[in-house]
PDB file of C-alpha atoms in Angstrom:
ATOM      1  CA  MET A   1    -183.179 -91.420  44.750  1.00 48.00           C
ATOM      2  CA  ALA A   2    -185.536 -93.773  42.971  1.00 45.00           C
ATOM      3  CA  ALA A   3    -184.502 -96.631  40.891  1.00 49.00           C
ATOM      4  CA  GLN A   4    -185.659 -95.003  37.724  1.00 55.00           C
ATOM      5  CA  THR A   5    -183.257 -92.097  38.169  1.00 53.00           C
ATOM      6  CA  LYS A   6    -180.449 -94.529  38.543  1.00 49.00           C
ATOM      7  CA  ARG A   7    -181.296 -96.147  35.184  1.00 54.00           C
ATOM      8  CA  GLU A   8    -181.343 -92.610  33.572  1.00 67.00           C
ATOM      9  CA  LEU A   9    -177.928 -91.698  35.141  1.00 72.00           C
ATOM     10  CA  PRO A  10    -175.774 -94.891  34.778  1.00 74.00           C
ATOM     11  CA  GLY A  11    -173.445 -95.629  37.657  1.00 80.00           C
ATOM     12  CA  LEU A  12    -175.109 -92.959  39.814  1.00 81.00           C
ATOM     13  CA  GLY A  13    -175.489 -95.097  42.878  1.00 85.00           C
ATOM     14  CA  LEU A  14    -171.884 -96.225  42.674  1.00 90.00           C
ATOM     15  CA  SER A  15    -170.687 -92.822  42.105  1.00 90.00           C
ATOM     16  CA  VAL A  16    -172.726 -91.457  45.063  1.00 90.00           C
ATOM     17  CA  ALA A  17    -171.414 -94.259  47.494  1.00 92.00           C
ATOM     18  CA  LEU A  18    -167.774 -93.813  46.299  1.00 94.00           C
ATOM     19  CA  THR A  19    -168.097 -89.954  46.896  1.00 94.00           C
ATOM     20  CA  ALA A  20    -169.715 -90.633  50.320  1.00 93.00           C
ATOM     21  CA  ILE A  21    -166.776 -92.934  51.235  1.00 95.00           C
ATOM     22  CA  LEU A  22    -164.253 -90.345  49.949  1.00 95.00           C
ATOM     23  CA  MET A  23    -165.967 -87.459  51.957  1.00 94.00           C
ATOM     24  CA  ALA A  24    -166.100 -89.773  55.116  1.00 94.00           C
ATOM     25  CA  ALA A  25    -162.252 -90.686  54.537  1.00 96.00           C
ATOM     26  CA  ALA A  26    -161.524 -86.923  54.057  1.00 95.00           C
ATOM     27  CA  GLY A  27    -163.271 -86.145  57.315  1.00 94.00           C
ATOM     28  CA  TYR A  28    -161.337 -88.863  59.147  1.00 95.00           C
ATOM     29  CA  ALA A  29    -158.006 -87.689  57.609  1.00 95.00           C
ATOM     30  CA  ALA A  30    -158.741 -84.058  58.698  1.00 94.00           C
ATOM     31  CA  LEU A  31    -159.747 -84.989  62.249  1.00 93.00           C
ATOM     32  CA  TYR A  32    -157.227 -87.901  63.015  1.00 94.00           C
ATOM     33  CA  ILE A  33    -154.470 -87.885  60.541  1.00 94.00           C
ATOM     34  CA  ALA A  34    -153.568 -84.194  59.984  1.00 93.00           C
ATOM     35  CA  PRO A  35    -151.238 -82.989  62.757  1.00 93.00           C
ATOM     36  CA  THR A  36    -152.485 -80.289  65.169  1.00 91.00           C
ATOM     37  CA  GLU A  37    -151.383 -77.017  64.250  1.00 88.00           C
ATOM     38  CA  ARG A  38    -149.145 -75.391  66.770  1.00 87.00           C
ATOM     39  CA  THR A  39    -150.686 -71.884  67.317  1.00 86.00           C
ATOM     40  CA  MET A  40    -154.455 -72.504  66.650  1.00 88.00           C
ATOM     41  CA  GLY A  41    -154.715 -76.090  67.839  1.00 88.00           C
ATOM     42  CA  GLN A  42    -157.687 -78.275  67.022  1.00 90.00           C
ATOM     43  CA  ILE A  43    -159.787 -75.358  65.517  1.00 92.00           C
ATOM     44  CA  GLN A  44    -157.411 -75.263  62.539  1.00 92.00           C
ATOM     45  CA  ARG A  45    -158.976 -78.651  61.521  1.00 94.00           C
ATOM     46  CA  ILE A  46    -161.830 -76.717  59.917  1.00 95.00           C
ATOM     47  CA  PHE A  47    -159.267 -75.610  57.272  1.00 94.00           C
ATOM     48  CA  TYR A  48    -159.608 -79.067  55.543  1.00 95.00           C
ATOM     49  CA  MET A  49    -163.321 -78.362  54.892  1.00 94.00           C
ATOM     50  CA  HIS A  50    -163.087 -74.598  54.620  1.00 95.00           C
ATOM     51  CA  MET A  51    -160.491 -74.276  51.734  1.00 94.00           C
ATOM     52  CA  PRO A  52    -161.569 -77.228  49.697  1.00 96.00           C
ATOM     53  CA  SER A  53    -165.155 -76.109  49.622  1.00 97.00           C
ATOM     54  CA  GLY A  54    -164.088 -72.509  48.475  1.00 95.00           C
ATOM     55  CA  ILE A  55    -161.671 -73.832  45.723  1.00 95.00           C
ATOM     56  CA  ASN A  56    -164.297 -76.217  44.483  1.00 97.00           C
ATOM     57  CA  ALA A  57    -166.818 -73.482  44.533  1.00 97.00           C
ATOM     58  CA  PHE A  58    -164.502 -71.260  42.369  1.00 97.00           C
ATOM     59  CA  ILE A  59    -164.110 -74.210  39.846  1.00 97.00           C
ATOM     60  CA  ALA A  60    -167.972 -74.617  39.751  1.00 98.00           C
ATOM     61  CA  PHE A  61    -168.255 -70.770  39.071  1.00 97.00           C
ATOM     62  CA  PHE A  62    -165.537 -70.944  36.535  1.00 98.00           C
ATOM     63  CA  ILE A  63    -167.431 -73.849  34.711  1.00 98.00           C
ATOM     64  CA  ALA A  64    -170.621 -71.621  34.892  1.00 98.00           C
ATOM     65  CA  PHE A  65    -168.540 -68.716  33.461  1.00 98.00           C
ATOM     66  CA  ILE A  66    -167.303 -70.626  30.612  1.00 98.00           C
ATOM     67  CA  ALA A  67    -170.714 -72.108  29.928  1.00 98.00           C
ATOM     68  CA  ASN A  68    -172.444 -68.667  30.006  1.00 97.00           C
ATOM     69  CA  ILE A  69    -169.674 -67.568  27.316  1.00 97.00           C
ATOM     70  CA  VAL A  70    -170.492 -70.708  25.281  1.00 98.00           C
ATOM     71  CA  TYR A  71    -174.119 -69.904  25.575  1.00 97.00           C
ATOM     72  CA  LEU A  72    -173.780 -66.382  24.273  1.00 97.00           C
ATOM     73  CA  VAL A  73    -171.749 -67.550  21.288  1.00 97.00           C
ATOM     74  CA  LYS A  74    -173.454 -70.643  20.272  1.00 95.00           C
ATOM     75  CA  ARG A  75    -177.049 -70.240  21.855  1.00 95.00           C
ATOM     76  CA  SER A  76    -176.797 -73.869  22.941  1.00 94.00           C
ATOM     77  CA  PRO A  77    -179.383 -74.724  25.531  1.00 94.00           C
ATOM     78  CA  LYS A  78    -177.106 -77.310  27.088  1.00 96.00           C
ATOM     79  CA  ALA A  79    -174.602 -74.574  27.830  1.00 97.00           C
ATOM     80  CA  ASP A  80    -177.275 -72.761  29.658  1.00 97.00           C
ATOM     81  CA  TRP A  81    -178.294 -75.837  31.638  1.00 97.00           C
ATOM     82  CA  LEU A  82    -174.598 -76.428  32.483  1.00 98.00           C
ATOM     83  CA  ALA A  83    -174.212 -72.801  33.615  1.00 97.00           C
ATOM     84  CA  VAL A  84    -177.199 -72.812  35.998  1.00 97.00           C
ATOM     85  CA  SER A  85    -176.259 -76.176  37.418  1.00 97.00           C
ATOM     86  CA  ALA A  86    -172.655 -75.091  38.106  1.00 98.00           C
ATOM     87  CA  ALA A  87    -173.696 -71.906  39.555  1.00 97.00           C
ATOM     88  CA  GLU A  88    -176.058 -73.587  41.984  1.00 97.00           C
ATOM     89  CA  VAL A  89    -173.359 -76.201  42.969  1.00 98.00           C
ATOM     90  CA  GLY A  90    -170.874 -73.534  43.384  1.00 97.00           C
ATOM     91  CA  LEU A  91    -173.324 -71.627  45.673  1.00 97.00           C
ATOM     92  CA  ALA A  92    -173.872 -74.689  47.877  1.00 97.00           C
ATOM     93  CA  LEU A  93    -170.183 -75.109  48.348  1.00 97.00           C
ATOM     94  CA  ILE A  94    -169.521 -71.397  48.856  1.00 97.00           C
ATOM     95  CA  SER A  95    -172.153 -71.543  51.595  1.00 97.00           C
ATOM     96  CA  VAL A  96    -170.071 -74.137  53.320  1.00 96.00           C
ATOM     97  CA  MET A  97    -167.121 -71.887  53.191  1.00 96.00           C
ATOM     98  CA  LEU A  98    -169.042 -68.942  54.518  1.00 96.00           C
ATOM     99  CA  ILE A  99    -170.372 -71.036  57.549  1.00 96.00           C
ATOM    100  CA  THR A 100    -167.169 -72.762  58.326  1.00 95.00           C
ATOM    101  CA  GLY A 101    -165.299 -69.432  58.202  1.00 95.00           C
ATOM    102  CA  PRO A 102    -167.012 -67.719  61.162  1.00 95.00           C
ATOM    103  CA  ILE A 103    -167.038 -70.894  63.252  1.00 95.00           C
ATOM    104  CA  TRP A 104    -163.127 -70.919  62.780  1.00 92.00           C
ATOM    105  CA  ALA A 105    -162.898 -67.029  63.243  1.00 93.00           C
ATOM    106  CA  LYS A 106    -164.704 -66.752  66.649  1.00 92.00           C
ATOM    107  CA  PRO A 107    -162.109 -68.678  68.790  1.00 91.00           C
ATOM    108  CA  VAL A 108    -159.051 -67.409  66.800  1.00 90.00           C
ATOM    109  CA  TRP A 109    -160.031 -63.761  66.173  1.00 89.00           C
ATOM    110  CA  GLY A 110    -162.564 -63.104  68.887  1.00 91.00           C
ATOM    111  CA  VAL A 111    -165.333 -62.172  66.492  1.00 93.00           C
ATOM    112  CA  TRP A 112    -167.529 -64.221  64.097  1.00 94.00           C
ATOM    113  CA  TRP A 113    -167.085 -61.773  61.216  1.00 93.00           C
ATOM    114  CA  VAL A 114    -165.133 -58.767  60.129  1.00 91.00           C
ATOM    115  CA  TRP A 115    -165.851 -56.743  56.968  1.00 93.00           C
ATOM    116  CA  ASP A 116    -162.301 -56.989  55.598  1.00 89.00           C
ATOM    117  CA  ALA A 117    -161.624 -57.502  51.893  1.00 90.00           C
ATOM    118  CA  ARG A 118    -161.630 -61.263  51.696  1.00 92.00           C
ATOM    119  CA  LEU A 119    -164.916 -61.769  53.736  1.00 94.00           C
ATOM    120  CA  THR A 120    -166.769 -59.026  52.076  1.00 94.00           C
ATOM    121  CA  SER A 121    -165.722 -59.990  48.652  1.00 95.00           C
ATOM    122  CA  THR A 122    -166.833 -63.610  49.377  1.00 96.00           C
ATOM    123  CA  PHE A 123    -170.227 -62.575  50.886  1.00 97.00           C
ATOM    124  CA  VAL A 124    -170.794 -60.375  47.669  1.00 97.00           C
ATOM    125  CA  LEU A 125    -170.058 -63.420  45.661  1.00 97.00           C
ATOM    126  CA  TRP A 126    -172.613 -65.471  47.418  1.00 97.00           C
ATOM    127  CA  VAL A 127    -175.131 -62.617  47.115  1.00 97.00           C
ATOM    128  CA  MET A 128    -174.288 -62.308  43.453  1.00 97.00           C
ATOM    129  CA  TYR A 129    -175.030 -66.018  42.769  1.00 97.00           C
ATOM    130  CA  VAL A 130    -178.211 -65.967  44.855  1.00 97.00           C
ATOM    131  CA  SER A 131    -179.273 -63.192  42.675  1.00 97.00           C
ATOM    132  CA  TYR A 132    -178.239 -65.057  39.486  1.00 97.00           C
ATOM    133  CA  LEU A 133    -180.701 -67.949  40.515  1.00 96.00           C
ATOM    134  CA  LEU A 134    -183.414 -65.541  41.612  1.00 96.00           C
ATOM    135  CA  LEU A 135    -183.206 -63.654  38.496  1.00 95.00           C
ATOM    136  CA  ARG A 136    -183.714 -66.877  36.388  1.00 94.00           C
ATOM    137  CA  GLY A 137    -186.866 -67.508  38.424  1.00 92.00           C
ATOM    138  CA  LEU A 138    -188.208 -64.130  37.374  1.00 94.00           C
ATOM    139  CA  ILE A 139    -188.068 -64.687  33.570  1.00 92.00           C
ATOM    140  CA  ASP A 140    -190.557 -66.921  31.981  1.00 89.00           C
ATOM    141  CA  ASP A 141    -189.276 -66.994  28.391  1.00 90.00           C
ATOM    142  CA  PRO A 142    -186.542 -69.750  28.337  1.00 89.00           C
ATOM    143  CA  GLU A 143    -184.315 -68.007  25.598  1.00 92.00           C
ATOM    144  CA  ARG A 144    -184.485 -64.546  27.341  1.00 94.00           C
ATOM    145  CA  LYS A 145    -183.862 -66.220  30.631  1.00 94.00           C
ATOM    146  CA  ALA A 146    -180.828 -67.813  29.332  1.00 95.00           C
ATOM    147  CA  ILE A 147    -179.417 -64.710  27.680  1.00 96.00           C
ATOM    148  CA  VAL A 148    -179.934 -62.315  30.606  1.00 96.00           C
ATOM    149  CA  SER A 149    -178.610 -64.895  33.070  1.00 95.00           C
ATOM    150  CA  ALA A 150    -175.696 -65.598  30.943  1.00 97.00           C
ATOM    151  CA  VAL A 151    -174.655 -61.924  30.855  1.00 97.00           C
ATOM    152  CA  TYR A 152    -175.217 -61.552  34.598  1.00 97.00           C
ATOM    153  CA  GLY A 153    -173.336 -64.809  35.312  1.00 96.00           C
ATOM    154  CA  ILE A 154    -170.337 -63.582  33.375  1.00 97.00           C
ATOM    155  CA  PHE A 155    -170.428 -60.270  35.282  1.00 96.00           C
ATOM    156  CA  ALA A 156    -170.932 -62.276  38.734  1.00 96.00           C
ATOM    157  CA  PHE A 157    -167.777 -64.315  38.039  1.00 96.00           C
ATOM    158  CA  LEU A 158    -165.589 -61.206  37.852  1.00 95.00           C
ATOM    159  CA  ASP A 159    -165.836 -61.380  41.670  1.00 95.00           C
ATOM    160  CA  VAL A 160    -164.016 -64.692  41.879  1.00 95.00           C
ATOM    161  CA  PRO A 161    -160.433 -63.400  40.984  1.00 95.00           C
ATOM    162  CA  LEU A 162    -161.238 -60.469  43.579  1.00 95.00           C
ATOM    163  CA  VAL A 163    -161.974 -62.929  46.281  1.00 93.00           C
ATOM    164  CA  TYR A 164    -158.835 -65.075  45.361  1.00 91.00           C
ATOM    165  CA  MET A 165    -156.481 -62.124  45.266  1.00 90.00           C
ATOM    166  CA  SER A 166    -158.042 -59.924  48.098  1.00 88.00           C
ATOM    167  CA  THR A 167    -155.581 -61.237  50.648  1.00 84.00           C
ATOM    168  CA  ARG A 168    -152.691 -60.378  48.353  1.00 84.00           C
ATOM    169  CA  TRP A 169    -153.953 -56.957  47.317  1.00 84.00           C
ATOM    170  CA  PHE A 170    -155.340 -55.880  50.505  1.00 79.00           C
ATOM    171  CA  ARG A 171    -154.467 -55.849  54.400  1.00 77.00           C
ATOM    172  CA  THR A 172    -157.059 -58.200  55.744  1.00 75.00           C
ATOM    173  CA  GLN A 173    -157.896 -59.906  58.957  1.00 77.00           C
ATOM    174  CA  HIS A 174    -158.150 -62.989  57.034  1.00 79.00           C
ATOM    175  CA  PRO A 175    -154.614 -64.733  56.947  1.00 76.00           C
ATOM    176  CA  ALA A 176    -152.515 -64.681  53.710  1.00 73.00           C
ATOM    177  CA  PRO A 177    -152.848 -67.958  51.742  1.00 73.00           C
ATOM    178  CA  VAL A 178    -150.767 -70.896  52.976  1.00 71.00           C
ATOM    179  CA  VAL A 179    -150.979 -72.670  49.539  1.00 69.00           C
ATOM    180  CA  PHE A 180    -149.351 -70.727  46.666  1.00 67.00           C
ATOM    181  CA  GLY A 181    -148.973 -67.922  49.014  1.00 65.00           C
ATOM    182  CA  GLY A 182    -145.313 -66.955  48.383  1.00 66.00           C
ATOM    183  CA  PRO A 183    -142.003 -67.620  50.097  1.00 66.00           C
ATOM    184  CA  ASN A 184    -142.986 -67.642  53.793  1.00 66.00           C
ATOM    185  CA  SER A 185    -146.200 -69.643  53.184  1.00 68.00           C
ATOM    186  CA  GLY A 186    -146.739 -73.499  53.259  1.00 76.00           C
ATOM    187  CA  LEU A 187    -148.042 -76.341  55.109  1.00 79.00           C
ATOM    188  CA  ALA A 188    -146.296 -79.325  56.893  1.00 82.00           C
ATOM    189  CA  PRO A 189    -145.944 -82.236  54.461  1.00 86.00           C
ATOM    190  CA  ARG A 190    -148.572 -84.252  56.297  1.00 90.00           C
ATOM    191  CA  MET A 191    -151.026 -81.361  56.223  1.00 91.00           C
ATOM    192  CA  SER A 192    -150.529 -80.862  52.649  1.00 91.00           C
ATOM    193  CA  GLU A 193    -151.205 -84.569  51.845  1.00 94.00           C
ATOM    194  CA  VAL A 194    -154.500 -84.351  53.843  1.00 95.00           C
ATOM    195  CA  LEU A 195    -155.393 -81.084  52.242  1.00 95.00           C
ATOM    196  CA  GLY A 196    -154.731 -82.641  48.837  1.00 95.00           C
ATOM    197  CA  PHE A 197    -156.950 -85.609  49.738  1.00 96.00           C
ATOM    198  CA  CYS A 198    -159.829 -83.375  50.958  1.00 96.00           C
ATOM    199  CA  MET A 199    -159.549 -81.311  47.708  1.00 96.00           C
ATOM    200  CA  VAL A 200    -160.059 -84.631  45.790  1.00 97.00           C
ATOM    201  CA  ALA A 201    -162.971 -85.655  47.800  1.00 97.00           C
ATOM    202  CA  PHE A 202    -164.658 -82.195  47.479  1.00 97.00           C
ATOM    203  CA  ALA A 203    -163.961 -82.204  43.702  1.00 97.00           C
ATOM    204  CA  ALA A 204    -165.729 -85.698  43.528  1.00 96.00           C
ATOM    205  CA  LEU A 205    -168.680 -84.227  45.510  1.00 96.00           C
ATOM    206  CA  MET A 206    -168.875 -81.190  43.228  1.00 97.00           C
ATOM    207  CA  LEU A 207    -168.928 -83.247  39.898  1.00 96.00           C
ATOM    208  CA  ILE A 208    -171.545 -85.755  41.324  1.00 95.00           C
ATOM    209  CA  MET A 209    -173.795 -82.801  42.365  1.00 95.00           C
ATOM    210  CA  LEU A 210    -173.107 -81.085  39.134  1.00 96.00           C
ATOM    211  CA  ARG A 211    -174.137 -84.139  37.208  1.00 95.00           C
ATOM    212  CA  LEU A 212    -177.312 -84.682  39.281  1.00 94.00           C
ATOM    213  CA  ARG A 213    -178.230 -80.943  38.841  1.00 96.00           C
ATOM    214  CA  TYR A 214    -177.640 -81.013  35.170  1.00 96.00           C
ATOM    215  CA  LYS A 215    -180.135 -83.953  35.098  1.00 95.00           C
ATOM    216  CA  VAL A 216    -182.799 -81.523  36.431  1.00 95.00           C
ATOM    217  CA  GLU A 217    -182.322 -79.190  33.636  1.00 95.00           C
ATOM    218  CA  GLU A 218    -182.483 -81.944  31.012  1.00 94.00           C
ATOM    219  CA  MET A 219    -185.733 -83.268  32.610  1.00 94.00           C
ATOM    220  CA  ARG A 220    -187.233 -79.747  32.762  1.00 93.00           C
ATOM    221  CA  HIS A 221    -186.597 -79.411  29.102  1.00 93.00           C
ATOM    222  CA  GLU A 222    -188.159 -82.735  28.430  1.00 93.00           C
ATOM    223  CA  VAL A 223    -191.278 -81.635  30.449  1.00 94.00           C
ATOM    224  CA  MET A 224    -191.376 -78.517  28.397  1.00 91.00           C
ATOM    225  CA  GLU A 225    -191.326 -80.417  25.103  1.00 91.00           C
ATOM    226  CA  LEU A 226    -193.984 -82.739  26.318  1.00 91.00           C
ATOM    227  CA  GLU A 227    -196.213 -79.889  27.493  1.00 89.00           C
ATOM    228  CA  MET A 228    -195.879 -78.307  24.017  1.00 88.00           C
ATOM    229  CA  ASP A 229    -196.862 -81.452  22.350  1.00 86.00           C
ATOM    230  CA  ALA A 230    -199.849 -81.942  24.831  1.00 84.00           C
ATOM    231  CA  ALA A 231    -200.902 -78.347  24.115  1.00 83.00           C
ATOM    232  CA  GLN A 232    -200.958 -78.971  20.203  1.00 82.00           C
ATOM    233  CA  LEU A 233    -203.026 -82.062  20.660  1.00 78.00           C
ATOM    234  CA  SER A 234    -205.226 -80.894  23.323  1.00 70.00           C
ATOM    235  CA  PRO A 235    -204.820 -77.207  24.889  1.00 65.00           C
ATOM    236  CA  GLU A 236    -207.295 -77.876  27.789  1.00 62.00           C
ATOM    237  CA  LEU A 237    -204.726 -80.423  29.094  1.00 57.00           C
ATOM    238  CA  LEU A 238    -202.512 -77.571  30.261  1.00 57.00           C
ATOM    239  CA  PRO A 239    -201.207 -76.264  32.560  1.00 56.00           C
ATOM    240  CA  ALA A 240    -198.879 -78.969  33.927  1.00 51.00           C
ATOM    241  CA  SER A 241    -196.853 -78.780  36.939  1.00 50.00           C
ATOM    242  CA  GLY A 242    -195.261 -75.449  37.822  1.00 46.00           C
ATOM    243  CA  ASP A 243    -191.831 -76.994  38.635  1.00 47.00           C
TER     244      ASP A 243
ATOM    245  CA  MET B   1    -159.176 -81.015  72.994  1.00 62.00           C
ATOM    246  CA  LYS B   2    -159.915 -77.183  73.226  1.00 76.00           C
ATOM    247  CA  ASN B   3    -162.498 -76.007  70.496  1.00 82.00           C
ATOM    248  CA  LEU B   4    -163.312 -79.547  69.411  1.00 86.00           C
ATOM    249  CA  GLY B   5    -166.964 -78.680  69.716  1.00 89.00           C
ATOM    250  CA  SER B   6    -166.538 -75.846  67.122  1.00 91.00           C
ATOM    251  CA  VAL B   7    -164.626 -78.283  64.838  1.00 93.00           C
ATOM    252  CA  MET B   8    -167.522 -80.779  65.162  1.00 93.00           C
ATOM    253  CA  ALA B   9    -170.122 -77.808  64.506  1.00 94.00           C
ATOM    254  CA  ALA B  10    -168.337 -76.783  61.309  1.00 94.00           C
ATOM    255  CA  TYR B  11    -168.296 -80.444  60.032  1.00 94.00           C
ATOM    256  CA  LEU B  12    -171.850 -81.097  60.837  1.00 94.00           C
ATOM    257  CA  ALA B  13    -173.012 -77.727  59.306  1.00 94.00           C
ATOM    258  CA  SER B  14    -171.068 -78.658  56.055  1.00 94.00           C
ATOM    259  CA  TRP B  15    -172.620 -82.212  55.869  1.00 93.00           C
ATOM    260  CA  ALA B  16    -176.136 -80.865  56.588  1.00 95.00           C
ATOM    261  CA  ILE B  17    -175.748 -78.388  53.560  1.00 95.00           C
ATOM    262  CA  PHE B  18    -174.633 -81.185  51.328  1.00 94.00           C
ATOM    263  CA  PHE B  19    -177.375 -83.480  52.376  1.00 94.00           C
ATOM    264  CA  VAL B  20    -179.947 -80.876  52.129  1.00 96.00           C
ATOM    265  CA  TYR B  21    -178.801 -79.850  48.750  1.00 95.00           C
ATOM    266  CA  TYR B  22    -178.639 -83.613  47.580  1.00 93.00           C
ATOM    267  CA  TRP B  23    -182.225 -84.246  48.929  1.00 95.00           C
ATOM    268  CA  SER B  24    -183.560 -81.066  47.150  1.00 96.00           C
ATOM    269  CA  VAL B  25    -181.987 -82.034  43.752  1.00 95.00           C
ATOM    270  CA  GLY B  26    -183.392 -85.513  44.229  1.00 92.00           C
ATOM    271  CA  ARG B  27    -186.867 -84.261  45.039  1.00 95.00           C
ATOM    272  CA  ARG B  28    -186.782 -81.921  41.910  1.00 95.00           C
ATOM    273  CA  VAL B  29    -185.829 -84.948  39.761  1.00 93.00           C
ATOM    274  CA  SER B  30    -188.532 -87.146  41.203  1.00 93.00           C
ATOM    275  CA  ARG B  31    -191.152 -84.382  40.666  1.00 95.00           C
ATOM    276  CA  LEU B  32    -190.000 -83.899  37.079  1.00 95.00           C
ATOM    277  CA  ARG B  33    -190.047 -87.651  36.578  1.00 94.00           C
ATOM    278  CA  ASP B  34    -193.630 -87.747  37.683  1.00 94.00           C
ATOM    279  CA  ASP B  35    -194.419 -84.872  35.343  1.00 93.00           C
ATOM    280  CA  VAL B  36    -192.854 -86.648  32.366  1.00 93.00           C
ATOM    281  CA  GLU B  37    -194.776 -89.899  33.115  1.00 93.00           C
ATOM    282  CA  ARG B  38    -198.028 -87.935  33.541  1.00 92.00           C
ATOM    283  CA  LEU B  39    -197.511 -86.202  30.269  1.00 91.00           C
ATOM    284  CA  LYS B  40    -196.425 -89.154  28.395  1.00 90.00           C
ATOM    285  CA  SER B  41    -199.505 -91.107  29.515  1.00 90.00           C
ATOM    286  CA  THR B  42    -201.761 -88.072  28.574  1.00 86.00           C
ATOM    287  CA  LEU B  43    -200.155 -87.837  25.094  1.00 85.00           C
ATOM    288  CA  THR B  44    -200.615 -91.517  24.654  1.00 85.00           C
ATOM    289  CA  LYS B  45    -204.327 -91.352  25.576  1.00 81.00           C
ATOM    290  CA  THR B  46    -204.867 -88.185  23.413  1.00 76.00           C
ATOM    291  CA  SER B  47    -203.178 -89.495  20.483  1.00 70.00           C
ATOM    292  CA  ARG B  48    -205.202 -92.694  20.363  1.00 64.00           C
ATOM    293  CA  PRO B  49    -207.764 -92.792  17.634  1.00 58.00           C
TER     294      PRO B  49
END
């Protein structure tokens, strides 16, 4: 990213570097420090990327959910910017979960994918947030776009508790949760430590991506205001870039 | 070391998604910054008496 953006976002370079180091350390911990799981063997190490990406996607979607409610109550454009930013970051993270899951499933279950409650509800969640972003692209008027997408975003979030609870409510091919999963669940202490570290690394990544993505919305707003000023002074100067 | 290839594939795919996403956001910021500069210079030129 260019130097000017770094000036616009103080500490960006340092934050990105620290997050990259954290993520590299998390990868190292998952591959070399975490013990090998007795039943599944090496393939279980995907867990340290699969679960933190999913949990942080849920956190990002929750941020979007709250921002959508705030937008509908206060009509604050900043809430709309935060909502779309968090939704997009959550989508990137849930995509990681959806890609790592089948790679893990194939050697363990013998199939890449099954349409059980957990996998289906996660796929539906992914589709809903892709639709959320597509929907925003279809509406030109900024206020109408914000209102429609806020309502849709609140509706889309309703799938998150369903994904989380699906392995508890339904019989699924996907295993029961090992964290907060009840009396017979749990991880070996070293596995828990590595998982906790990976969660922190992914949370840092989620926050830095969210800050950057929010900057895009701020700049879009600035461009719109400048275009309006330019149109008032000299209408033939428009249209500007379609971004 | 069974399935280590699958583990590596999962990690590489995840990193690829993060890199592509970071690159796409960076590109959008860069384009918008160009737009801001262009519009600011246009406004400065237009508003000159």
